[in-house]
Short mmCIF file of C-alpha atoms and ligand atoms in Angstrom, two decimals:
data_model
loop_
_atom_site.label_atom_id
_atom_site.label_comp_id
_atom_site.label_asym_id
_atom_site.label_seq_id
_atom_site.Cartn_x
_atom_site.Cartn_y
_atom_site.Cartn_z
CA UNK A 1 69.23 167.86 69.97
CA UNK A 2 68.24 164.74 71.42
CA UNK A 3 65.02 164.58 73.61
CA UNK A 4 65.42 161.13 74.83
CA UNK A 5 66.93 160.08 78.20
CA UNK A 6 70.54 158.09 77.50
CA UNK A 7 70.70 154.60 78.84
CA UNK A 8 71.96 155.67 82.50
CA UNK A 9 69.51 158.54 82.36
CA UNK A 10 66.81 156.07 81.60
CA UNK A 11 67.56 153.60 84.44
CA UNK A 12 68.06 156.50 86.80
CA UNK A 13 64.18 157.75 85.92
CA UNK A 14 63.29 154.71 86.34
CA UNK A 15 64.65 154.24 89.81
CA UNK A 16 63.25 157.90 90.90
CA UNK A 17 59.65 156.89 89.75
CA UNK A 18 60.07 153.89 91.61
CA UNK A 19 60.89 155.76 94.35
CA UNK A 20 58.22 158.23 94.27
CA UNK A 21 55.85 155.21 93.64
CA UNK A 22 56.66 154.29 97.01
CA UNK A 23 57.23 157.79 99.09
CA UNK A 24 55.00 159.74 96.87
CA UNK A 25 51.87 159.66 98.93
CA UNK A 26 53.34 162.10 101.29
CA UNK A 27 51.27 164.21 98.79
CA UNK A 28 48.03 163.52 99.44
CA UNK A 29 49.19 163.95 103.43
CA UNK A 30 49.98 167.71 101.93
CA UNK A 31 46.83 169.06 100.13
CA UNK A 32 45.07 167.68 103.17
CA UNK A 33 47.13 169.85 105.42
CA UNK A 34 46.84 172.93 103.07
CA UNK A 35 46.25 176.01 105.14
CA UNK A 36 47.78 174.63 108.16
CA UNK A 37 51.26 176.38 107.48
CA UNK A 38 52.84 174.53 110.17
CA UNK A 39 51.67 171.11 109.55
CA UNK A 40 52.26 171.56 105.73
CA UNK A 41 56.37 172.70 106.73
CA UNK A 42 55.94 169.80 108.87
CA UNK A 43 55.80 167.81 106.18
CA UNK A 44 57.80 169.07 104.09
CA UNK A 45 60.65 169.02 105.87
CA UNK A 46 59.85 165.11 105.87
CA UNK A 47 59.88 164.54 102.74
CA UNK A 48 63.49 166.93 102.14
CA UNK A 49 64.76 164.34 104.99
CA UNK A 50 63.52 161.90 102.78
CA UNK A 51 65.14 162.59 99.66
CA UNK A 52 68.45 163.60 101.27
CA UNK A 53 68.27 159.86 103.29
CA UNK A 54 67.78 158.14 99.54
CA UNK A 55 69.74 160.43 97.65
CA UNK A 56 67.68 162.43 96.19
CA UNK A 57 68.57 165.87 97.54
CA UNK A 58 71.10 167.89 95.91
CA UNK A 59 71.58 165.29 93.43
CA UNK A 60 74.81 167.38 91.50
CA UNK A 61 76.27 168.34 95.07
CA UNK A 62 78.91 166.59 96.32
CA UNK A 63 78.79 163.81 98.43
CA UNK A 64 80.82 165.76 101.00
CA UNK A 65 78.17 168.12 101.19
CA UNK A 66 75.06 165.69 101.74
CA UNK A 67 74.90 165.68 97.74
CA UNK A 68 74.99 162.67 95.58
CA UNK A 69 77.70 163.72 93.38
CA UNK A 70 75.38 162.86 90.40
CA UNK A 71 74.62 164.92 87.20
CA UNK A 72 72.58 168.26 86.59
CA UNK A 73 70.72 165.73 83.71
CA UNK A 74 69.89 163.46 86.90
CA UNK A 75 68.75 166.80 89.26
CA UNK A 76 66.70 167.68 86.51
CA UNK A 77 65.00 164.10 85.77
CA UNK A 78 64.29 164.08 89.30
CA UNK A 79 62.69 167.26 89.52
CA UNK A 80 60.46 166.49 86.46
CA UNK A 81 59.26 163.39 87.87
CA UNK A 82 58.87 164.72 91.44
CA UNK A 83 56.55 167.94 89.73
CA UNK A 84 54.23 165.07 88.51
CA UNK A 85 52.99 163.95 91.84
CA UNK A 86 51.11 167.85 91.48
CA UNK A 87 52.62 169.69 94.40
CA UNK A 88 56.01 171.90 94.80
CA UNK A 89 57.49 172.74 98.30
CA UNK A 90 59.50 175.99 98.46
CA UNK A 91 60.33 176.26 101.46
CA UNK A 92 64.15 174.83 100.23
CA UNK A 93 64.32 176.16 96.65
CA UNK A 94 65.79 179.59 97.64
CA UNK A 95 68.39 177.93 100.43
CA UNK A 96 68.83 175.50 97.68
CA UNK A 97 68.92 177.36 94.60
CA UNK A 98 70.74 180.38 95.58
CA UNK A 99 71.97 181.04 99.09
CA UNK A 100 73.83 177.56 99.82
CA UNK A 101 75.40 177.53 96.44
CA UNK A 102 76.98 180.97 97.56
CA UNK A 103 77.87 179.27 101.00
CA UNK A 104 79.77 176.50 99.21
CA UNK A 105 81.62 178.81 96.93
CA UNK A 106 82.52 181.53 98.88
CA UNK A 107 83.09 180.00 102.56
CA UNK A 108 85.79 178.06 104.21
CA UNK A 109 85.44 173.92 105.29
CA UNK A 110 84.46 174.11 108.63
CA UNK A 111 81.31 176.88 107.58
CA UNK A 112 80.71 174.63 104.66
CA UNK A 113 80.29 171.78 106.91
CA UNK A 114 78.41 173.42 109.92
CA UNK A 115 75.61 174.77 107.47
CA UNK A 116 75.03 172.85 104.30
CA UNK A 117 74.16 169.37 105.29
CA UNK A 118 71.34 170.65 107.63
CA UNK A 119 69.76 172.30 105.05
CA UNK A 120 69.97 169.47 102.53
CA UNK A 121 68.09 167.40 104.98
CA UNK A 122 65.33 169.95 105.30
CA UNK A 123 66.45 170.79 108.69
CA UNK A 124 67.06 174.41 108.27
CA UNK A 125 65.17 176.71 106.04
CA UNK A 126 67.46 179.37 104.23
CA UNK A 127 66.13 183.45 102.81
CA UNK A 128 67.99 185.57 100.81
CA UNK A 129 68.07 188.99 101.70
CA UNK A 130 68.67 191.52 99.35
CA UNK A 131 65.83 193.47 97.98
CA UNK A 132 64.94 196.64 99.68
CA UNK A 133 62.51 199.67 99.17
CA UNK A 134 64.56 201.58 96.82
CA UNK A 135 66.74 198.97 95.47
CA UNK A 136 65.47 195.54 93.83
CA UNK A 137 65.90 195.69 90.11
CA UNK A 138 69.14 197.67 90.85
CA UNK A 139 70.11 195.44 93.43
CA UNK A 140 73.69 197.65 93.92
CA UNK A 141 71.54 200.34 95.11
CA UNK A 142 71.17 198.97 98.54
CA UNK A 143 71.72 201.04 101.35
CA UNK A 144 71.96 198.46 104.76
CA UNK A 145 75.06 199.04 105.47
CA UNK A 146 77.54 196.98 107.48
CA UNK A 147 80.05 198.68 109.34
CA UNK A 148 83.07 197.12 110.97
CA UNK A 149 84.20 196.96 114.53
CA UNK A 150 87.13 197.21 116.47
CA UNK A 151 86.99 193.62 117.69
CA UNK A 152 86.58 192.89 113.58
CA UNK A 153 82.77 191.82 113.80
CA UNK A 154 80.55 193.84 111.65
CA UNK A 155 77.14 196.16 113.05
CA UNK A 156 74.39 195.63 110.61
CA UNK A 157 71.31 198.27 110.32
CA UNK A 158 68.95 198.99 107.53
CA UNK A 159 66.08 197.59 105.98
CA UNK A 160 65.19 194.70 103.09
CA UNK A 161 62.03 193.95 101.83
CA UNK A 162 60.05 191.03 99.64
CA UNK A 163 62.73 188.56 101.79
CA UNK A 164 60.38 185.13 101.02
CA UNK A 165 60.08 182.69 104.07
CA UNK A 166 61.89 185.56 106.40
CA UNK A 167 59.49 184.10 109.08
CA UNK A 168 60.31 180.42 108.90
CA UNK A 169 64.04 180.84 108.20
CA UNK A 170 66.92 179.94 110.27
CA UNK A 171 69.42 181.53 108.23
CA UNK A 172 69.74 183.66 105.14
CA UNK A 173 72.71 185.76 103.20
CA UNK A 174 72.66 189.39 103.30
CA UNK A 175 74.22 192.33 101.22
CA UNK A 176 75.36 195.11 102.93
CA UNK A 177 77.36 198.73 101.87
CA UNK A 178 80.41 198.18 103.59
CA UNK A 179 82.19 201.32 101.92
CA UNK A 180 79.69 204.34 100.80
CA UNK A 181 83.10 206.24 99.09
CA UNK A 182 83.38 204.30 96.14
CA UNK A 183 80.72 203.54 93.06
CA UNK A 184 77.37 201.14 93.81
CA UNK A 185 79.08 198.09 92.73
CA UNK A 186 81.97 198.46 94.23
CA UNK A 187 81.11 199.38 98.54
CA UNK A 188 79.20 195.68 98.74
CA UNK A 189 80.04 192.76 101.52
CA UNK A 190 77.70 189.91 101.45
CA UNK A 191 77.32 187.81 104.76
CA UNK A 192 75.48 184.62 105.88
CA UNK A 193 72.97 185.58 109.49
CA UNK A 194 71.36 183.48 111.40
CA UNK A 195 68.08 184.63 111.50
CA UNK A 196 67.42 184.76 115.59
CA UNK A 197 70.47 186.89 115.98
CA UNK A 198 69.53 190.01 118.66
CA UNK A 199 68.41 193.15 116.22
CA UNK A 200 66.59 191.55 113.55
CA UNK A 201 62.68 191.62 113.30
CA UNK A 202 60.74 190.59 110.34
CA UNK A 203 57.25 191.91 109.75
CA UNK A 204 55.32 189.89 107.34
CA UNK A 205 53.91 191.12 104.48
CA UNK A 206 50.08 190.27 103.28
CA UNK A 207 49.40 189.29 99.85
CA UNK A 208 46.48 189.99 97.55
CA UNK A 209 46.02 185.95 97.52
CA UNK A 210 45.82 185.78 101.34
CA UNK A 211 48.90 184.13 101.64
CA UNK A 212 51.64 185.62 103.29
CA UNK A 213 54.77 184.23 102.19
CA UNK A 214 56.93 187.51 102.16
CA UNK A 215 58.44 189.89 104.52
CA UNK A 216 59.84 193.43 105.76
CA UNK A 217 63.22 192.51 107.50
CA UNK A 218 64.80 195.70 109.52
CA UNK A 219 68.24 195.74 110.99
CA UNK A 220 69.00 197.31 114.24
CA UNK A 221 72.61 197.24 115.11
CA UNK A 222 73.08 193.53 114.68
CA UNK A 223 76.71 192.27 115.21
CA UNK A 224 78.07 189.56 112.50
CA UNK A 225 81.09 188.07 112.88
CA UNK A 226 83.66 188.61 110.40
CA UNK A 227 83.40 184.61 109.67
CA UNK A 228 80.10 185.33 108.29
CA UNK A 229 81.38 186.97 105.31
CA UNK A 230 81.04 185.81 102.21
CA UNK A 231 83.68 186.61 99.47
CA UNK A 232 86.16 189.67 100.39
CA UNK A 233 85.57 193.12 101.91
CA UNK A 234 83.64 194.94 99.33
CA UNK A 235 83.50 192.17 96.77
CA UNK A 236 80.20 191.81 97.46
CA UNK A 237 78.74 192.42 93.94
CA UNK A 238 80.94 189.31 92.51
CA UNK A 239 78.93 187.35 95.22
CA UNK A 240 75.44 188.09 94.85
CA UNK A 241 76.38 187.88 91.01
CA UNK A 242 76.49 184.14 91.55
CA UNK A 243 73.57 184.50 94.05
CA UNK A 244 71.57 186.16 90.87
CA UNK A 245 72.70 183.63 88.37
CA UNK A 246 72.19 180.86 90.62
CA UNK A 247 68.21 182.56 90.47
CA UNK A 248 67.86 182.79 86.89
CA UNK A 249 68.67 179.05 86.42
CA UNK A 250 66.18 177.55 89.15
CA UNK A 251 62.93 179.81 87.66
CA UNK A 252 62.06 177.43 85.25
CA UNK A 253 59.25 177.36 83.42
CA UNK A 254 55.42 178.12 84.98
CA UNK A 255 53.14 175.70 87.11
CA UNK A 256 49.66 174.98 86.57
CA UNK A 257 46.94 175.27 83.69
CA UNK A 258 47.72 176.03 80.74
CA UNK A 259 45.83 175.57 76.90
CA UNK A 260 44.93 172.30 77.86
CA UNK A 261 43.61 172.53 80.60
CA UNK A 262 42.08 176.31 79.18
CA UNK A 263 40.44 174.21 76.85
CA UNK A 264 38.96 171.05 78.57
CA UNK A 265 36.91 174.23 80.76
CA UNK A 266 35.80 176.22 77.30
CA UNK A 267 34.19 172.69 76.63
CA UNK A 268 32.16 173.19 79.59
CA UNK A 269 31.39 177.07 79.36
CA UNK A 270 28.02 177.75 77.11
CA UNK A 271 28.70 180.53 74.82
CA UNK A 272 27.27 183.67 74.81
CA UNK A 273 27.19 183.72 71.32
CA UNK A 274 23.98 181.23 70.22
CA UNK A 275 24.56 177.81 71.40
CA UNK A 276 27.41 176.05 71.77
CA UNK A 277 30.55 176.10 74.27
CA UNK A 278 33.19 178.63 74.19
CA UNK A 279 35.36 176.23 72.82
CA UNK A 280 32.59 177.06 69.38
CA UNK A 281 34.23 180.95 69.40
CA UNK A 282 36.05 182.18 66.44
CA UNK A 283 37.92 184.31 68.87
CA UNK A 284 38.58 182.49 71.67
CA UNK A 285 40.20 179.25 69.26
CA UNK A 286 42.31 182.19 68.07
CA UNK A 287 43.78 183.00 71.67
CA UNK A 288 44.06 178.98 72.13
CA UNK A 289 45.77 178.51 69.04
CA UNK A 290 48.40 181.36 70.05
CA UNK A 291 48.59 179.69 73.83
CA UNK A 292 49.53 176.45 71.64
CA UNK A 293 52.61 177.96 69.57
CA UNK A 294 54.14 179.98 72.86
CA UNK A 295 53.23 176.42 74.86
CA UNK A 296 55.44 174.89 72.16
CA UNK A 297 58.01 177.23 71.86
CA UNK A 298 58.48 176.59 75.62
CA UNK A 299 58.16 173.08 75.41
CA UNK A 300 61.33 173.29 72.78
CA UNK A 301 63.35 175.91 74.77
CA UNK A 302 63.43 173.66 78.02
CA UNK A 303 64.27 170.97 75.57
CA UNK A 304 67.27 173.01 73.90
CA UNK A 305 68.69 173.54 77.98
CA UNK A 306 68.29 169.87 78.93
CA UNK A 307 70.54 169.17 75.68
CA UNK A 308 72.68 171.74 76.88
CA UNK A 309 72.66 170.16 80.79
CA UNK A 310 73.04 166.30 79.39
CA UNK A 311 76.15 167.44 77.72
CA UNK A 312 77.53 169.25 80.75
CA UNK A 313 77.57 172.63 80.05
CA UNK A 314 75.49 174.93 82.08
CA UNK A 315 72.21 176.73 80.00
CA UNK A 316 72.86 180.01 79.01
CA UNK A 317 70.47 183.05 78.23
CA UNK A 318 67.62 180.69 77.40
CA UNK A 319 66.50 180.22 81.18
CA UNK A 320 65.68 184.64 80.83
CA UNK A 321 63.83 183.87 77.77
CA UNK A 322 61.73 180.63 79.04
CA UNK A 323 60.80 183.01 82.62
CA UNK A 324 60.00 185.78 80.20
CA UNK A 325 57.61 183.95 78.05
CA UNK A 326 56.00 181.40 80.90
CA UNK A 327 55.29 184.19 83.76
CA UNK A 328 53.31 186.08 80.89
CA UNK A 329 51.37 182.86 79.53
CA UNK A 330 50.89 181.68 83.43
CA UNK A 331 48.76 184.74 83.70
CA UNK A 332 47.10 185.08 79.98
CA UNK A 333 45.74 182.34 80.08
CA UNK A 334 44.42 182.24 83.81
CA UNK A 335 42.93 185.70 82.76
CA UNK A 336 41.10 184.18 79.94
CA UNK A 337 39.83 181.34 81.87
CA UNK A 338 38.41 183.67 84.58
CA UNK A 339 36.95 185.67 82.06
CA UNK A 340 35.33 182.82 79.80
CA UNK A 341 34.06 182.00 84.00
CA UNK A 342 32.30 184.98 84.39
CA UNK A 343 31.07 185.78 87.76
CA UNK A 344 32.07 182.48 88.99
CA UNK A 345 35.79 183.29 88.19
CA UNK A 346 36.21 185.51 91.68
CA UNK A 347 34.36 182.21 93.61
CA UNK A 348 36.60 179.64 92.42
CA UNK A 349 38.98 178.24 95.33
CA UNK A 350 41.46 175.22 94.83
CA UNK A 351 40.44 173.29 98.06
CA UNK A 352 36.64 173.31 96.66
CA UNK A 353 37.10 173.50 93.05
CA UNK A 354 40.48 172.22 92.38
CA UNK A 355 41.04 172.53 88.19
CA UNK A 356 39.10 176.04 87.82
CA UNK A 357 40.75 177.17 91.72
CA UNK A 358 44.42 176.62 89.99
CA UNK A 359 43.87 179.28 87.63
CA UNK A 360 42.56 181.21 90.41
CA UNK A 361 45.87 180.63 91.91
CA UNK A 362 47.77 181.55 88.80
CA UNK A 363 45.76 184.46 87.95
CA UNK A 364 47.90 185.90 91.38
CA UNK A 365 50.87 184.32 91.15
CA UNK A 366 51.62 184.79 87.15
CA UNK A 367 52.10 188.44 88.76
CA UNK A 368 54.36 187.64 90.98
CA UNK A 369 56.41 185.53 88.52
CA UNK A 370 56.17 188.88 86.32
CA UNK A 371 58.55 190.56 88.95
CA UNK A 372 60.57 187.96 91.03
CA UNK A 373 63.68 186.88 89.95
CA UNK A 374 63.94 189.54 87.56
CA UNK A 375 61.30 191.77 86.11
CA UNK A 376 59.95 191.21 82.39
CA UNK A 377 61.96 194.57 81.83
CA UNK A 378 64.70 193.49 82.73
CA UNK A 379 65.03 189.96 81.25
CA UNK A 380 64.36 191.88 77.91
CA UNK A 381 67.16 194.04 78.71
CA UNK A 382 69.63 191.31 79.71
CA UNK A 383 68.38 189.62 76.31
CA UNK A 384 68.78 192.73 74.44
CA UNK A 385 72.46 192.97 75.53
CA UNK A 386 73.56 189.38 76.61
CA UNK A 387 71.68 187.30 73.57
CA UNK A 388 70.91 189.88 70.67
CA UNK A 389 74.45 192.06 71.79
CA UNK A 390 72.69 195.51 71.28
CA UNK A 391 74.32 198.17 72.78
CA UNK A 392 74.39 198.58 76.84
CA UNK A 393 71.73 200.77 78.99
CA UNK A 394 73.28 204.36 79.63
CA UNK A 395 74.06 203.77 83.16
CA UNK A 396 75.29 207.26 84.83
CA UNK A 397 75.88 206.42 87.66
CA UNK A 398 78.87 203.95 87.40
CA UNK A 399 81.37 206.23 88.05
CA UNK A 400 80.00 208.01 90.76
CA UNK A 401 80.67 207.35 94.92
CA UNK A 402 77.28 205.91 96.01
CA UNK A 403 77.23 208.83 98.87
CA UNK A 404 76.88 211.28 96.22
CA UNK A 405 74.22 209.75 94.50
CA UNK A 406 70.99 211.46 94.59
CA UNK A 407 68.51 209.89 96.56
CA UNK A 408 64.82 209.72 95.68
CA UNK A 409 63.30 208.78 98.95
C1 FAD B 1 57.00 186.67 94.88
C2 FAD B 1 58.25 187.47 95.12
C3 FAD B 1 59.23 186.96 95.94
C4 FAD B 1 60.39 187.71 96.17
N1 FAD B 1 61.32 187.17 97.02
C5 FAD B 1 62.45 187.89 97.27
C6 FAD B 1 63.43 187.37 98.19
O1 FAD B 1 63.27 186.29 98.76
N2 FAD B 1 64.53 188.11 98.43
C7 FAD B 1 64.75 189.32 97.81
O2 FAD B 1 65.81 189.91 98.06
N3 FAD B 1 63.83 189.84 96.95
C8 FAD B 1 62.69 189.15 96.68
N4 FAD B 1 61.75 189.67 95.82
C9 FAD B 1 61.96 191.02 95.27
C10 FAD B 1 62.27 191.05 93.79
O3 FAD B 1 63.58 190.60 93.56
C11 FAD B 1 62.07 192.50 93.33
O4 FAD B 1 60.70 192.81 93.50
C12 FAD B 1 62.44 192.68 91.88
O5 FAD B 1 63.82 192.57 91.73
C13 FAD B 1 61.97 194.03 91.32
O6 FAD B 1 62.39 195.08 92.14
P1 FAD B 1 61.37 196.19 92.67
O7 FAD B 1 60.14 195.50 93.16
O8 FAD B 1 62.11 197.09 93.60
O9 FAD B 1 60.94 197.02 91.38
P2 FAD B 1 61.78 198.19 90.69
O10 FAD B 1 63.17 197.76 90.47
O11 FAD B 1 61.53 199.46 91.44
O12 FAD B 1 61.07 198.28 89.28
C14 FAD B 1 59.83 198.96 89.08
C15 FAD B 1 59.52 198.88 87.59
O13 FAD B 1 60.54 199.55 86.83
C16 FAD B 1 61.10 198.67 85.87
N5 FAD B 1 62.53 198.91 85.71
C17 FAD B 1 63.46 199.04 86.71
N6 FAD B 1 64.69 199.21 86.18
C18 FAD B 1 64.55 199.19 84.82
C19 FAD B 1 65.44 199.30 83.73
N7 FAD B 1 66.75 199.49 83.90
N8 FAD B 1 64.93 199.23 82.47
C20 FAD B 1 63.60 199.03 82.27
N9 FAD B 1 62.69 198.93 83.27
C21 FAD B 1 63.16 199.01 84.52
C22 FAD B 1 60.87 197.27 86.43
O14 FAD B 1 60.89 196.29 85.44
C23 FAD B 1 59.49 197.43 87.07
O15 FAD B 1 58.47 197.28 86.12
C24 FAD B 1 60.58 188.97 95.56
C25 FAD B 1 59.59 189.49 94.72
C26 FAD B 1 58.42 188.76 94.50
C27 FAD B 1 57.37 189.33 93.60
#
């Protein structure tokens, strides 16, 4: 392993922070907007119109596609220089990330053409639809089903739920049960929507933070033309497999706080135990010092996939183990902090009290890390059997015609 950027990958940092240096303080324009959803998509939609006008956007993609035709090693110095300037915009990381890379893979040139430079530039925001009430860890389980037409366009009905930015998207990729007859894995058709098509209405759903950043999405009947589709007739699962590993590699590691920043506030916090700050506590330097080693071991696994990335290859079963570990120290240690905070832990907010509101923030969103993109449970299964090579779950119902699988709800 070698941590330090190559020639080219030094110049090329240099020329991003450069860049930044200049367009960066589209920033501050953002955590003065914060609250005001529209203003803040405004702007972000800027600054993707930015990066995709410089070069920035896409950076491995092809130039073809509104890429740069540059290196993974180059997407990822970006990205590491671009998380500096303190704020992330997601509005584009799941068009990004997961649904375009399905569009480019599994569509013809003219589709290719008509959708992915848009939303390179920021002009179109993308959701990927494929959780629903009684199928998101076993994402085969779905039950939307798309059913075809005698003029060869499909009818889509159902339901999906947890679809993020459902409300602000133009488009998104669905997966529908084309055939019921045949095992869970095998009845699947995924196809790109655009999201203002007659028969779809999103209810958004309300978070425990107050945001609201995730939706219901139900189906009624909505036609989809057979151009839509994505990958063959019932070949479905082989697409969203991409879709999934596409989602595994852009969770990276957590945002926000962590032992440092735990420990510049237990400087400030008196103890309850005779004098002294928290920072004093026998126990509490215990939890610190085991926030350290996982901080560490984090620090080294990200370091262990950028060798991997400078060298070409794509990261392997690491990514599971880095969203494993971070999601869980994301929220440990934004639990301690609002513990060692006592009462003043529930007051905290990160427009008034921006260092001790961020582990406010985290305190929420280490949750939802927990679950998206794969629960803990089952990134220690796909360890278990893709990394360690134990034996497989039992799974029963491989075999078996989805219709004749029972139903719980
Ligand atoms: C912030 C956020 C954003 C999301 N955005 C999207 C989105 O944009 N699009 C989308 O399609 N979905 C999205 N999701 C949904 C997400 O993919 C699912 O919530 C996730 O896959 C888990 O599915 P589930 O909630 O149905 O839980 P379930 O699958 O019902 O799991 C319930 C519990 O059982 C455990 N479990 C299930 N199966 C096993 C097993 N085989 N072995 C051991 N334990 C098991 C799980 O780990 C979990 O603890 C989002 C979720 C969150 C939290």
């Amino acid at each position: 392993m070698d941590f330090r950027d190559n020639a080219q990958e030094a110049e090329f940092r240099k020329n991003t922070r450069d860049w930044l240096a200049v367009h960066g303080s589209i920033f501050t324009e953002l955590k003065l907007a914060k609250y005001d959803r529209e203003k803040e998509l405004e702007i972000a939609k800027r600054w993707q119109a930015a990066k995709a006008e410089a070069g920035y956007a896409c950076i491995a993609w092809p130039v073809e596609w509104g890429g740069r035709g540059g290196t993974a090693m180059e997407q990822t110095i970006f990205s590491e220089e671009e998380e500096k300037l303190g704020v992330r915009f997601q509005y584009f990381s799941i068009g990004l990330g997961m649904c375009l890379p399905t569009v480019i893979a599994f569509s013809d040139k003219e589709t290719k053409s008509r959708l992915v430079p848009p939303a390179v530039r920021g002009d179109t925001i993308w959701c990927q639809l494929f959780s629903e009430p009684a199928a998101g860890s076993d994402v085969a389980g779905i039950r939307t089903r798309a059913i075809e037409t005698e003029d060869g366009s499909w009818l889509l009905s159902g339901q999906k739920v947890w679809t993020s930015y459902a409300h602000q998207s133009d488009y998104g990729i669905v997966l529908a049960r084309t055939n019921p007859d045949v095992p869970k894995h095998k009845g699947l058709t995924m196809f790109w929507l655009d999201m203002k098509s007659p028969g779809i209405e999103v209810r958004p759903i309300h978070m425990a933070s107050g945001e609201s950043d995730f939706n219901e999405v139900f189906f009624t009947d909505v036609r989809v033309k057979d151009s839509q589709r994505l990958g063959e007739v019932n070949q479905g699962w082989k697409t969203a497999l991409l879709t999934l590993d596409n989602e595994r590699l852009s969770f990276g590691g957590a945002e926000g706080p962590d032992w440092e920043e735990l420990m510049s506030l237990a400087a400030t916090l008196p103890s309850g135990m005779g004098g002294g700050s928290v920072l004093k506590e026998g126990g509490f330097r215990d939890k610190l010092a085991d926030f350290y080693v996982l901080s560490e071991g984090l620090k080294y696994t990200r370091l262990r996939s950028l060798t991997t990335l400078s060298r070409g290859q794509t990261p392997g079963p690491e990514n599971s183990v880095g969203k494993l570990i971070s999601a869980t120290q994301m929220q440990r240690v934004a639990n301690e902090a609002l513990e060692r905070l006592d009462q003043y832990g529930i007051l905290a907010d990160e427009d008034f009290l921006s260092d001790v509101g961020a582990f406010q923030r985290n305190f929420y969103w280490g949750a939802a890390m927990r679950i998206a993109g794969g629960t803990d449970e089952i990134l220690r299964n796909i360890i278990a059997e893709r990394v360690l090579g134990l034996p497989r779950e039992h799974r029963l119902d491989a075999e078996v015609a989805f219709k004749d699988l029972p139903k719980g709800i």
